[in-house]
mmCIF file of C-alpha atoms in Angstrom:
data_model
loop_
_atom_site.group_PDB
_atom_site.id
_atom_site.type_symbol
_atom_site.label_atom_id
_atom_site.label_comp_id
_atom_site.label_asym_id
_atom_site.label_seq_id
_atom_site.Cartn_x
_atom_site.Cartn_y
_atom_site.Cartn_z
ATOM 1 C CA UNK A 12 113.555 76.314 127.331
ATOM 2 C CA UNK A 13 113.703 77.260 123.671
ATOM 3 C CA UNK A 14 111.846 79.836 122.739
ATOM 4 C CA UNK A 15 109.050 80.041 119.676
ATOM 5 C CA UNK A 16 108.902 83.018 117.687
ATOM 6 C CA UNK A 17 105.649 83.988 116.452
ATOM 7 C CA UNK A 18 105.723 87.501 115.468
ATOM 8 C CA UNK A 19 106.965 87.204 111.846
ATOM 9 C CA UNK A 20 104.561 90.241 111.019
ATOM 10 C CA UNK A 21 106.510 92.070 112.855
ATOM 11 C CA UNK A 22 110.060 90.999 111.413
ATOM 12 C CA UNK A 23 111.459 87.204 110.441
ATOM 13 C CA UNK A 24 114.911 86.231 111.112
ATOM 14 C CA UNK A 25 117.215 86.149 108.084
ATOM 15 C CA UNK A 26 117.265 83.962 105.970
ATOM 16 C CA UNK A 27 121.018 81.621 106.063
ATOM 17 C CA UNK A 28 121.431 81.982 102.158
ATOM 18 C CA UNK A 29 120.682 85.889 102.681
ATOM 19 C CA UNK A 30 123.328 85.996 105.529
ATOM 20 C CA UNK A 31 125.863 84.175 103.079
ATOM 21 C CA UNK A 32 125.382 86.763 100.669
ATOM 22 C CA UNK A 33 125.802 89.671 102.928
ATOM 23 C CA UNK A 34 129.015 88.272 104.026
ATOM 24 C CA UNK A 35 129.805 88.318 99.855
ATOM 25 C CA UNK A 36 129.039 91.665 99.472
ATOM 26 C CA UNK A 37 130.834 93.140 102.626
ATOM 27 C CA UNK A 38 134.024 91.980 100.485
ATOM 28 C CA UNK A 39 132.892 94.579 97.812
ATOM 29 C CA UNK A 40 133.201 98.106 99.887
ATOM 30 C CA UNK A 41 133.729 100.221 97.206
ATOM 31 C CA UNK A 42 130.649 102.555 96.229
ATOM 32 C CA UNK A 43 128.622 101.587 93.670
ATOM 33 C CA UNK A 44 129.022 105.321 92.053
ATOM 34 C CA UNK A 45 132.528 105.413 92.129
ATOM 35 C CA UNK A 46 134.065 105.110 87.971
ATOM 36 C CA UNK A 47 137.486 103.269 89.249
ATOM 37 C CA UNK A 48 138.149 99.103 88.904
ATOM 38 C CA UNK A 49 136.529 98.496 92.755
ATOM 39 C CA UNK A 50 133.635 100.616 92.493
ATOM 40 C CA UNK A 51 132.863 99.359 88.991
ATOM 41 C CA UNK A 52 132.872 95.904 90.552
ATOM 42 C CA UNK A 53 130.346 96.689 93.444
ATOM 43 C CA UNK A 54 128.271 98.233 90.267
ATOM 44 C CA UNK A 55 127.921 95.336 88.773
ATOM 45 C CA UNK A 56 127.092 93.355 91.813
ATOM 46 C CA UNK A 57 124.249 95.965 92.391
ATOM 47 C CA UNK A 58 122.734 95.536 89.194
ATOM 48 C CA UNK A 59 123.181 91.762 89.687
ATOM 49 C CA UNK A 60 120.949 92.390 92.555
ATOM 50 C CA UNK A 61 118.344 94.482 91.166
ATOM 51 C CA UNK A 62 117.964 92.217 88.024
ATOM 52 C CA UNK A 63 117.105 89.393 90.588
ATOM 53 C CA UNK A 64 115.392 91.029 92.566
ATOM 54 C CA UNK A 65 113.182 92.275 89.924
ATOM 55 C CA UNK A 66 113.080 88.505 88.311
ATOM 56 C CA UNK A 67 111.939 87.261 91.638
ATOM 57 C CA UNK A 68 108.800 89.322 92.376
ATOM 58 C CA UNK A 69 107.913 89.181 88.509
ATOM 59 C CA UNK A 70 108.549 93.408 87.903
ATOM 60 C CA UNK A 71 109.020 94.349 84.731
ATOM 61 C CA UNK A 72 109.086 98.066 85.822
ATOM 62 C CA UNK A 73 111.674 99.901 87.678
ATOM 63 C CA UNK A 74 113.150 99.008 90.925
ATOM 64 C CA UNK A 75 115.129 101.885 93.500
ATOM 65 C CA UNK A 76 116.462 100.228 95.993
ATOM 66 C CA UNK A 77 116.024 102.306 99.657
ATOM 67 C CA UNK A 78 116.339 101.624 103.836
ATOM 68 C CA UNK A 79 113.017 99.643 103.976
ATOM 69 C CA UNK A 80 109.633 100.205 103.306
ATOM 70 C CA UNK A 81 108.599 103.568 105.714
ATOM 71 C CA UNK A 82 111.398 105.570 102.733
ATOM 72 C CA UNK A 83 109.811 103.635 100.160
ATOM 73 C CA UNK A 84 106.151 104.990 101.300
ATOM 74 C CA UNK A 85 107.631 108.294 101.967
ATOM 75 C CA UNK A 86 108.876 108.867 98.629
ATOM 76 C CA UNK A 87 106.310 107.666 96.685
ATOM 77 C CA UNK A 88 103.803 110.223 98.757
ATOM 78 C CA UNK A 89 105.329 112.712 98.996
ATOM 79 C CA UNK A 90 106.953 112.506 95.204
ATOM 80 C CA UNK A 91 104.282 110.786 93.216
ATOM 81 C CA UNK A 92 102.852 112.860 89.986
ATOM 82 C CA UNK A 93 99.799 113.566 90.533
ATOM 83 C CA UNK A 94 97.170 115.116 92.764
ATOM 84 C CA UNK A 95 95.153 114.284 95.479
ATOM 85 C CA UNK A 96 96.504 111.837 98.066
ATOM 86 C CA UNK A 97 94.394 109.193 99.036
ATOM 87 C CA UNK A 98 94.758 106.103 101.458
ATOM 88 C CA UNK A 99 92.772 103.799 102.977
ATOM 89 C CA UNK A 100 91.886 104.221 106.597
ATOM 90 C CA UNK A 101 93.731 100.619 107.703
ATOM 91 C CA UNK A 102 97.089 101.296 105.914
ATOM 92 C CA UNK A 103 100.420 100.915 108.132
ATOM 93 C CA UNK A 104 101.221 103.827 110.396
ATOM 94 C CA UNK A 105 104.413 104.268 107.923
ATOM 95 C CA UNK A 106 101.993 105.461 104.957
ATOM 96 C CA UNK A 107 99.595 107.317 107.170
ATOM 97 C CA UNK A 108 102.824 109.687 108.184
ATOM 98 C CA UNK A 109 103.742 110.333 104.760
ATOM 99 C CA UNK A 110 100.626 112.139 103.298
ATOM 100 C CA UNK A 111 99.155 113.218 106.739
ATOM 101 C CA UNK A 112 96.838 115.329 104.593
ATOM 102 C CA UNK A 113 95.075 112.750 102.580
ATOM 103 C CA UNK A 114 91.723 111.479 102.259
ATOM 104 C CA UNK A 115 90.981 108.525 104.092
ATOM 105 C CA UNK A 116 88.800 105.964 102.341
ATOM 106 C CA UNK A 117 86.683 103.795 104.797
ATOM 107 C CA UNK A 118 86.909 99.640 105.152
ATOM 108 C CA UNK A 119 83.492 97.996 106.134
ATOM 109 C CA UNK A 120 83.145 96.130 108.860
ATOM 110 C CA UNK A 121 85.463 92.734 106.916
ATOM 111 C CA UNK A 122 88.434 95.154 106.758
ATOM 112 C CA UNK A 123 87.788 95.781 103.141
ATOM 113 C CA UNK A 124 88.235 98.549 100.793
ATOM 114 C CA UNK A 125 84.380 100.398 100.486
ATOM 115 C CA UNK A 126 84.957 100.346 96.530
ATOM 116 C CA UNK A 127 82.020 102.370 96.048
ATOM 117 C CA UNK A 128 83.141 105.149 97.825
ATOM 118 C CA UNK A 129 86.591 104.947 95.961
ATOM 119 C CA UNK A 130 85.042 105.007 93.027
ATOM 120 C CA UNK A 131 83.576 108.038 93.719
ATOM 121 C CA UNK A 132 86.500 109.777 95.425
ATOM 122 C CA UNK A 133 88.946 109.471 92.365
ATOM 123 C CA UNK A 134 87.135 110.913 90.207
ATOM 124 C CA UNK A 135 89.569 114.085 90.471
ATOM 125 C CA UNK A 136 92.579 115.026 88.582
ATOM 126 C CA UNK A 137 95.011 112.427 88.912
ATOM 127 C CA UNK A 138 94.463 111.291 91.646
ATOM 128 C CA UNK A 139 97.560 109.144 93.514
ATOM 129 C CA UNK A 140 96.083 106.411 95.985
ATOM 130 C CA UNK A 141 97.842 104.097 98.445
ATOM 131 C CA UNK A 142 96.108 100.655 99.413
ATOM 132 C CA UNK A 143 98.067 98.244 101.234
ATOM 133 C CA UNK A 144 98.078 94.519 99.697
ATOM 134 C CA UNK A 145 97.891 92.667 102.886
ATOM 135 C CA UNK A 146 97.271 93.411 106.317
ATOM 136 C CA UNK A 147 99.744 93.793 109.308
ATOM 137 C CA UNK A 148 97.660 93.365 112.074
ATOM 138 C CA UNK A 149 94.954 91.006 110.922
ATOM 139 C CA UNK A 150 96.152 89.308 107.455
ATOM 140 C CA UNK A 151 92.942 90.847 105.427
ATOM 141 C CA UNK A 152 94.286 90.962 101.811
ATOM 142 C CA UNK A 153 92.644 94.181 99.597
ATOM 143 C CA UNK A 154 90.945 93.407 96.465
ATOM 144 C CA UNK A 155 93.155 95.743 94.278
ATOM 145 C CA UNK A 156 93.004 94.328 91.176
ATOM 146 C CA UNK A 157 89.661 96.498 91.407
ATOM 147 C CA UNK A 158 91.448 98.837 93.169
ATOM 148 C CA UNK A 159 93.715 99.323 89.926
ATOM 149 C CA UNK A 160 90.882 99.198 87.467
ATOM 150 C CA UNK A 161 89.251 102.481 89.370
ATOM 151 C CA UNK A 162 92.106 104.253 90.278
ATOM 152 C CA UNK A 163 94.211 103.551 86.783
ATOM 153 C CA UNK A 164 90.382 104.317 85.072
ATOM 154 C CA UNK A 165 90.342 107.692 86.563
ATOM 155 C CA UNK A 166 93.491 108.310 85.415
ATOM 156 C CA UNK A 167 95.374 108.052 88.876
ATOM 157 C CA UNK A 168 98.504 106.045 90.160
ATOM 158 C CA UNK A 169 97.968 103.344 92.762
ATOM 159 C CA UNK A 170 100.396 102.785 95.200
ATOM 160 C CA UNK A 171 100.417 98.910 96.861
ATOM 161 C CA UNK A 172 102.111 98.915 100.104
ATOM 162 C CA UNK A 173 103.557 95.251 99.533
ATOM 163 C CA UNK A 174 105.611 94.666 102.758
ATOM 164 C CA UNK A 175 103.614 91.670 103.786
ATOM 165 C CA UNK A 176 102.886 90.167 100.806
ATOM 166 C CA UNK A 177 106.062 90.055 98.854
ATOM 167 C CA UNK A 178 108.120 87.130 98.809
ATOM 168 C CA UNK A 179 104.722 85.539 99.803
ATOM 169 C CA UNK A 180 101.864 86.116 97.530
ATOM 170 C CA UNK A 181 102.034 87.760 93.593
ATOM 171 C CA UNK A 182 102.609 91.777 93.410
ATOM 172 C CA UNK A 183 99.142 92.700 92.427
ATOM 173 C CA UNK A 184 98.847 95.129 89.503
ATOM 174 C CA UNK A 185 99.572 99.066 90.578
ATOM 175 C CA UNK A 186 102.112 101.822 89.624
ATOM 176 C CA UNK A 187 104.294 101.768 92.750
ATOM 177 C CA UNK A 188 104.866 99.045 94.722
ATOM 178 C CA UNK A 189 106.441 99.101 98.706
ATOM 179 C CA UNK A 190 108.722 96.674 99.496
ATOM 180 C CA UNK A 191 110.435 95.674 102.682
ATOM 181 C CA UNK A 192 113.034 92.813 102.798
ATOM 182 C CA UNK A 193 113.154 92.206 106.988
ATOM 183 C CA UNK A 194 109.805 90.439 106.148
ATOM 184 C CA UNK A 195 110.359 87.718 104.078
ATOM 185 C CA UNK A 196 113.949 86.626 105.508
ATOM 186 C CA UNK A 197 116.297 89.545 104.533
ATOM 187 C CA UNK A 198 117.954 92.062 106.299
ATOM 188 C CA UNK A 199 116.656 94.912 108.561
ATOM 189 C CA UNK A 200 117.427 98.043 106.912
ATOM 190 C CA UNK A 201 116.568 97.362 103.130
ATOM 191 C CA UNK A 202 113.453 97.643 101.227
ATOM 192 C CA UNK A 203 112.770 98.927 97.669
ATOM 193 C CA UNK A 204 110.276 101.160 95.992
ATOM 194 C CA UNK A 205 108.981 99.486 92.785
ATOM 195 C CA UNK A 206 107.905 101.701 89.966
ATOM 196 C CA UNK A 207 106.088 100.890 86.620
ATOM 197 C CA UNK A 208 108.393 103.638 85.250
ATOM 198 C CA UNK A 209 110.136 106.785 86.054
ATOM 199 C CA UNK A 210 107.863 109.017 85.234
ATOM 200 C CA UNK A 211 105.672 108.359 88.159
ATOM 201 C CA UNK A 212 107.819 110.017 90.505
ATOM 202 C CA UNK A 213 110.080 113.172 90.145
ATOM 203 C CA UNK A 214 113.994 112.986 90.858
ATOM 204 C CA UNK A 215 115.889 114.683 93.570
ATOM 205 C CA UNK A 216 119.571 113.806 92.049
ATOM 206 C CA UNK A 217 121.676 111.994 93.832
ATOM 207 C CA UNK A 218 122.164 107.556 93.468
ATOM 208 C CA UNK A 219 119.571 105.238 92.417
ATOM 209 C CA UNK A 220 119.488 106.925 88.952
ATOM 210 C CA UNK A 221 119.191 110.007 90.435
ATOM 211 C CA UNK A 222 116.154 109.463 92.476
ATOM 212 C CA UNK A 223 117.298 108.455 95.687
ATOM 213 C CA UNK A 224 120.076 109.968 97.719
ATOM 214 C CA UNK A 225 122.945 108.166 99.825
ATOM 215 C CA UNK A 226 125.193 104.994 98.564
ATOM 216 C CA UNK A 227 123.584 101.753 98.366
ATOM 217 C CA UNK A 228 123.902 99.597 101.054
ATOM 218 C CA UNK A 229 125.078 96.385 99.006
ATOM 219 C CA UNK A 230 125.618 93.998 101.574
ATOM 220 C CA UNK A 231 121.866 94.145 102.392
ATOM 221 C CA UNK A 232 120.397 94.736 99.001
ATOM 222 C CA UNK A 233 122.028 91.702 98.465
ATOM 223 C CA UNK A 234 121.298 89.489 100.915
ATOM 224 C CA UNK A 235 117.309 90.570 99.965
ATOM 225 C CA UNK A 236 117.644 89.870 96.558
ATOM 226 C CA UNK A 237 119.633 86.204 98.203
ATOM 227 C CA UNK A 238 116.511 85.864 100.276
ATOM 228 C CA UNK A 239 113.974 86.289 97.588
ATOM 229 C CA UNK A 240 115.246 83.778 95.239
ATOM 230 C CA UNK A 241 115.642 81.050 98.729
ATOM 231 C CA UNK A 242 112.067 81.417 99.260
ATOM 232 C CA UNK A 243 109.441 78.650 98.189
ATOM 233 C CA UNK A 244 105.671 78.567 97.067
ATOM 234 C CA UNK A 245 103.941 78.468 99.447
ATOM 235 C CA UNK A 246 105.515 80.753 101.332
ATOM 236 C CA UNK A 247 104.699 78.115 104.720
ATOM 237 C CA UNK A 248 103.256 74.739 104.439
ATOM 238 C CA UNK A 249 99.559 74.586 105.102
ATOM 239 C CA UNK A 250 100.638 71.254 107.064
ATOM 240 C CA UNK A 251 102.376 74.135 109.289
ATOM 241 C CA UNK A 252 99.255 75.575 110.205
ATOM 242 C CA UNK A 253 96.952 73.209 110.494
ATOM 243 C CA UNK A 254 96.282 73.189 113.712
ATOM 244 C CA UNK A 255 95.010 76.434 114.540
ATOM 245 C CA UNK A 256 91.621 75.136 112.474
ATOM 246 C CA UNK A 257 90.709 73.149 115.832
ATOM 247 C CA UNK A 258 92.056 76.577 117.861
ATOM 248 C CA UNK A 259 89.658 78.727 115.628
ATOM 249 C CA UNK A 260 86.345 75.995 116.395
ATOM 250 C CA UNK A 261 87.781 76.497 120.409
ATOM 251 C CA UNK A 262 87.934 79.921 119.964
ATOM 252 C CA UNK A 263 84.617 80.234 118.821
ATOM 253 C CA UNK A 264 82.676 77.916 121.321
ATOM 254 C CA UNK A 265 84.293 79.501 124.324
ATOM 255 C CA UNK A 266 83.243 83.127 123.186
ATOM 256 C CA UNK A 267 86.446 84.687 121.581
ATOM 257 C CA UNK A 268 86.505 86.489 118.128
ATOM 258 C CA UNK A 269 88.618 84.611 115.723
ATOM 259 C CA UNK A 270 88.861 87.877 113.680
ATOM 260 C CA UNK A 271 89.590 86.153 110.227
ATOM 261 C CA UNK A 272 85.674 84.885 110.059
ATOM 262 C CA UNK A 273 84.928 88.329 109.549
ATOM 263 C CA UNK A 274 87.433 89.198 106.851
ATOM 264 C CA UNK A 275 87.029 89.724 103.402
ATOM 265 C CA UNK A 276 90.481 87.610 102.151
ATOM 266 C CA UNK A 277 92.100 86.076 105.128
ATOM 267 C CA UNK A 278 96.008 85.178 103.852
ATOM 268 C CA UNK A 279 97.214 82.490 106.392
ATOM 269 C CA UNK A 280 100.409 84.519 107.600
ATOM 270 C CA UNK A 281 98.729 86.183 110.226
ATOM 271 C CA UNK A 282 95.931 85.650 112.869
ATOM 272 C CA UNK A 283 94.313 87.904 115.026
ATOM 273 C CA UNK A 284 92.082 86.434 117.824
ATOM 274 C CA UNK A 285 90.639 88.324 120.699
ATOM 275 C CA UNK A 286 90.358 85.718 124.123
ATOM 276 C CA UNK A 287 87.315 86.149 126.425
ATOM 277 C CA UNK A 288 87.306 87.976 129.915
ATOM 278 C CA UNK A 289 91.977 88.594 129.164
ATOM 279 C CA UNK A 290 93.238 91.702 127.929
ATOM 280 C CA UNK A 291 95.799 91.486 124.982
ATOM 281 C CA UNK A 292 98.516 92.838 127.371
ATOM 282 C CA UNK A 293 97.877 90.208 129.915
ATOM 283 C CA UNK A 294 98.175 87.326 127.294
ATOM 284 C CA UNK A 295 101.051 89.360 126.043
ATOM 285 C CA UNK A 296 102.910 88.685 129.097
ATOM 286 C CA UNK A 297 101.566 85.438 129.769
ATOM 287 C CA UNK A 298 103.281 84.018 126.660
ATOM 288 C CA UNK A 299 106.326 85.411 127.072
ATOM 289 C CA UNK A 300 106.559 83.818 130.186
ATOM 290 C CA UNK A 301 105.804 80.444 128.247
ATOM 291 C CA UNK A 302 108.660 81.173 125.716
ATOM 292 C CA UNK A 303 106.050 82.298 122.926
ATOM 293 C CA UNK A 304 106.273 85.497 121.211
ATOM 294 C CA UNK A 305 103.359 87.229 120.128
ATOM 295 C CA UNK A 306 102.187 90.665 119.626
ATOM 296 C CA UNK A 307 99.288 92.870 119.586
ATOM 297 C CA UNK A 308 99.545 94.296 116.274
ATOM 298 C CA UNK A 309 101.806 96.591 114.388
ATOM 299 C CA UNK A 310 105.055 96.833 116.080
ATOM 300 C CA UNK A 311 105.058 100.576 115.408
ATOM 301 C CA UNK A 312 102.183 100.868 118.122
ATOM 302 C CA UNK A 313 101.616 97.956 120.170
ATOM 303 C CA UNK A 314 103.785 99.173 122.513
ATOM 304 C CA UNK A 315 100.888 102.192 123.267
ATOM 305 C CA UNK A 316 97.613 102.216 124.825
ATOM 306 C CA UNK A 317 95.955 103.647 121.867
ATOM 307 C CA UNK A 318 93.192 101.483 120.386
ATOM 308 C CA UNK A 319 94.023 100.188 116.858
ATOM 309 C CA UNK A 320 92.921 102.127 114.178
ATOM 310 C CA UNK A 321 92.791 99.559 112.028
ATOM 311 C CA UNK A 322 89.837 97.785 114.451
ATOM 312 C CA UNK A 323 88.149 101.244 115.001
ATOM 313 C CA UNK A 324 87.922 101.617 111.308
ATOM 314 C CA UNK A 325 86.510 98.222 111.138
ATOM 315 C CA UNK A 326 84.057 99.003 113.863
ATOM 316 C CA UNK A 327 85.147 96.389 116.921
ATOM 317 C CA UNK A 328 84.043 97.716 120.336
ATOM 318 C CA UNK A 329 86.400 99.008 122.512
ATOM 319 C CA UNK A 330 86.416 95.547 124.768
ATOM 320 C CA UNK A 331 87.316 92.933 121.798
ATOM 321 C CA UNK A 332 90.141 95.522 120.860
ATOM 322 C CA UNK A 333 91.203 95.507 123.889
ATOM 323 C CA UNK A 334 91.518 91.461 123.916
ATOM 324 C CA UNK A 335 92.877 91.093 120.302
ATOM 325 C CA UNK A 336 96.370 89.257 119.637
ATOM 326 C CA UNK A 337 98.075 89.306 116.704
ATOM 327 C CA UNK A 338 100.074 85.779 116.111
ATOM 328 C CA UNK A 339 102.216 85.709 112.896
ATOM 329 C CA UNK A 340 103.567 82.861 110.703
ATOM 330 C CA UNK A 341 107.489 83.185 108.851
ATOM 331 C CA UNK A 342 109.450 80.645 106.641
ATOM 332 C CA UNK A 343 110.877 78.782 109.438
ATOM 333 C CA UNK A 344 107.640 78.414 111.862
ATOM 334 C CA UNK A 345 107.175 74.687 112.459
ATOM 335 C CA UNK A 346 104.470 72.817 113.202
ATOM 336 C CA UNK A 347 105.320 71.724 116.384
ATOM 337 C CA UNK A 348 105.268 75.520 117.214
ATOM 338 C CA UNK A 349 101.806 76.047 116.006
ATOM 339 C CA UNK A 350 100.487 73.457 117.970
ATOM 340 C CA UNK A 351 102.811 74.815 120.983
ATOM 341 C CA UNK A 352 101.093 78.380 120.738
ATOM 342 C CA UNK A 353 97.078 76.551 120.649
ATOM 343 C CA UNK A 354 97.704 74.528 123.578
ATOM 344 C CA UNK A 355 99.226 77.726 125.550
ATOM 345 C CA UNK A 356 95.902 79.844 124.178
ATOM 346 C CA UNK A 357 93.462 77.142 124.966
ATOM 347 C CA UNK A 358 94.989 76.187 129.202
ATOM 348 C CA UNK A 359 94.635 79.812 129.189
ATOM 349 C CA UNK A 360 91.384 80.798 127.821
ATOM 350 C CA UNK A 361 89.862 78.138 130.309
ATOM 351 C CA UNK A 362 91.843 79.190 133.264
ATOM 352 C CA UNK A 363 89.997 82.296 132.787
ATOM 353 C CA UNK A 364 86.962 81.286 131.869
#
C-alpha cells in the first residue's frame, strides 16, 4: 500500500532541486569565515544564497540565516529593541517560549487578532509585537497589514512569524520576519530571521555579520534558497483540492465542525475539521491504519493530552477540541490523495454515526 502524506503543516518532504543543491554545497566544506582560497569560495556561495533567497520572498531588508524558525523567534524576542513584548494568544508554541513574560493579546471567536484591544495595548514605549501570518493548526491567516499600521504607528516593531506562509503566500509588511525552510520543500534544520535592518536587533558577535553565532550550515541554506526559487504560484493547484468542498457540505450535514466556516481568512494549506461522536486520537489511528497521515495540530504538542490553546483561545468547548483533525496540503499532494483522505473521513464518520 502506498502511503499519503497529509501533514505538510507539520513538515513537507524536500524538494528534488533542493536535494541537488545540498549535494552542491556538501562539495564546498570550507567555512564561510575562513579568509583562505576554499573558505572564500563557500563565501561566495553563501551570499549566492542569501541574495536568492532574499529575491525569492521579495526582502529588501536583511536576511541572517539560522537552524529554523524556533532560533529565529528566539532571537528576535529575546533581542529585539524595544520594550514590551507582546504576542498573540494563538502564536506557535516556539514564540510563546521565547518571551514567556509577554502580554497575550486575545483572538475572537474566528481566530482573529481583537485589533481593538491591540490598539490599545501598544500604546507604550516601543512596544515589540509578534503575530503569526498564518496558522499551524487551523490555516486562519492574521490581518497584519493592520497589524503593522498599529504597531509601526505606535512606534513599535512587529514581528511576523512566517513559517507557514513563506514560499506560499507574500511576506506581509513587518520589521522581522520568521522563516522556516522544512515547510515549503527545504531542509530540516534551516530557517532564517528576516530583518528590515540591523538596527532592530542588537549583536552578540560571532557569524552572520556578527549577529548570530556558529558556522553556516551551507549545504542546507542552500538547498532552501534551491527550494524557494523551484516553487510555483500557487503554491498547490486549487484543482488539488477540490474535493474537500463536497467533504466540507458532508461535514456539515452529518454534524461535524468544518472549522474554516468560522475563520476570519481561511488559506487552503490547511484544514481542521472536528468528526461527530470520534475523538481526534481515534481518527488519528484510524488513518494511519489506512496509509493516511494526519495530525491533530502542531507537531510540538499533538503528541499531549493538553487541549489546544489555540481552540481555547478561540472559545471551542472542550468536546469539538477533543474531535478536531488537522489535515495539511504540500507541493507534491495530488489530487487523487485528496479525494483518498474524503472518502476515508466520510466511511468513517458514518460508521460512527
Amino acid at each position: 500500500m502506498t502511503r499519503i502524506y497529509l501533514d505538510h503543516a507539520a513538515t513537507t518532504p524536500i524538494r528534488p532541486e533542493a536535494e541537488a543543491a545540498m549535494l552542491e554545497g556538501f562539495a564546498l566544506w570550507a567555512n564561510p569565515s575562513s579568509p583562505h582560497a576554499e573558505g572564500r569560495k563557500a563565501k561566495a556561495a553563501l551570499e549566492d544564497a542569501r541574495a536568492r533567497v532574499k529575491s525569492a520572498l521579495g526582502w529588501d531588508g536583511e536576511v541572517i540565516f539560522t537552524s529554523g524558525a524556533s532560533e529565529a523567534a528566539d532571537m528576535a524576542l529575546r533581542r529585539a529593541a524595544g520594550g514590551a513584548r507582546l504576542v498573540s494568544s494563538v502564536e506557535h508554541d516556539a514564540v510563546l517560549q521565547a518571551a514567556p513574560d509577554a502580554e497575550r493579546l486575545p483572538v475572537n471567536s474566528s481566530g482573529a487578532l481583537d485589533l481593538d484591544i491591540l490598539a490599545e495595548a501598544v500604546q507604550r514605549e516601543r512596544p515589540v509585537v509578534a503575530v503569526q501570518q498564518v496558522n499551524s493548526e487551523t490555516g486562519n491567516r492574521q490581518p497584519l497589514d493592520e497589524v503593522a499600521r498599529l504597531v509601526n504607528g505606535a512606534g513599535g516593531l512587529l514581528i511576523a512569524d512566517c513559517a507557514q506562509g513563506a514560499g506560499k503566500i507574500s511576506l506581509p509588511p513587518c520589521d522581522m520576519a520568521i522563516v522556516s525552510a522544512h515547510k515549503f520543500g527545504g531542509p530540516v534544520g534551516v530557517g532564517a530571521l528576516l530583518l528590515r535592518n540591523f538596527s532592530v536587533i542588537a549583536p552578540t558577535g560571532g557569524h552572520e555579520r556578527g549577529y548570530r553565532r556558529g558556522t553556516e550550515n551551507l549545504p542546507a541554506i542552500m538547498g532552501m534558497a534551491e527550494a524557494l526559487e523551484a516553487g510555483s504560484t500557487p503554491y498547490v493547484d486549487p484543482q488539488v483540492m477540490e474535493p474537500l468542498d463536497a467533504l466540507a457540505k458532508e461535514c456539515r450535514e452529518l454534524g461535524g465542525i468544518w472549522l474554516a466556516d468560522r475563520l476570519a481568512d481561511p488559506t487552503p494549506y490547511v484544514r481542521a475539521l472536528a468528526m461527530p461522536r470520534m475523538s481526534g486520537s481515534t481518527q488519528l489511528m484510524r488513518f494511519d491504519m489506512a496509509g493516511i497521515a494526519v495530525s491533530q495540530g502542531s507537531a510540538c504538542s499533538s503528541g499531549t493530552l493538553k487541549k489546544s490553546h489555540l481552540l481555547e483561545a478561540m472559545g471551542l468547548d472542550d468536546d469539538a477540541a477533543s474531535r478536531m483533525i488537522r489535515v495539511s496540503f504540500g507541493w507534491n499532494t495530488s489530487r487523487a490523495e485528496v479525494e483518498r483522505f474524503c472518502e476515508v473521513w466520510s466511511d468513517m464518520a458514518r460508521g460512527a454515526a
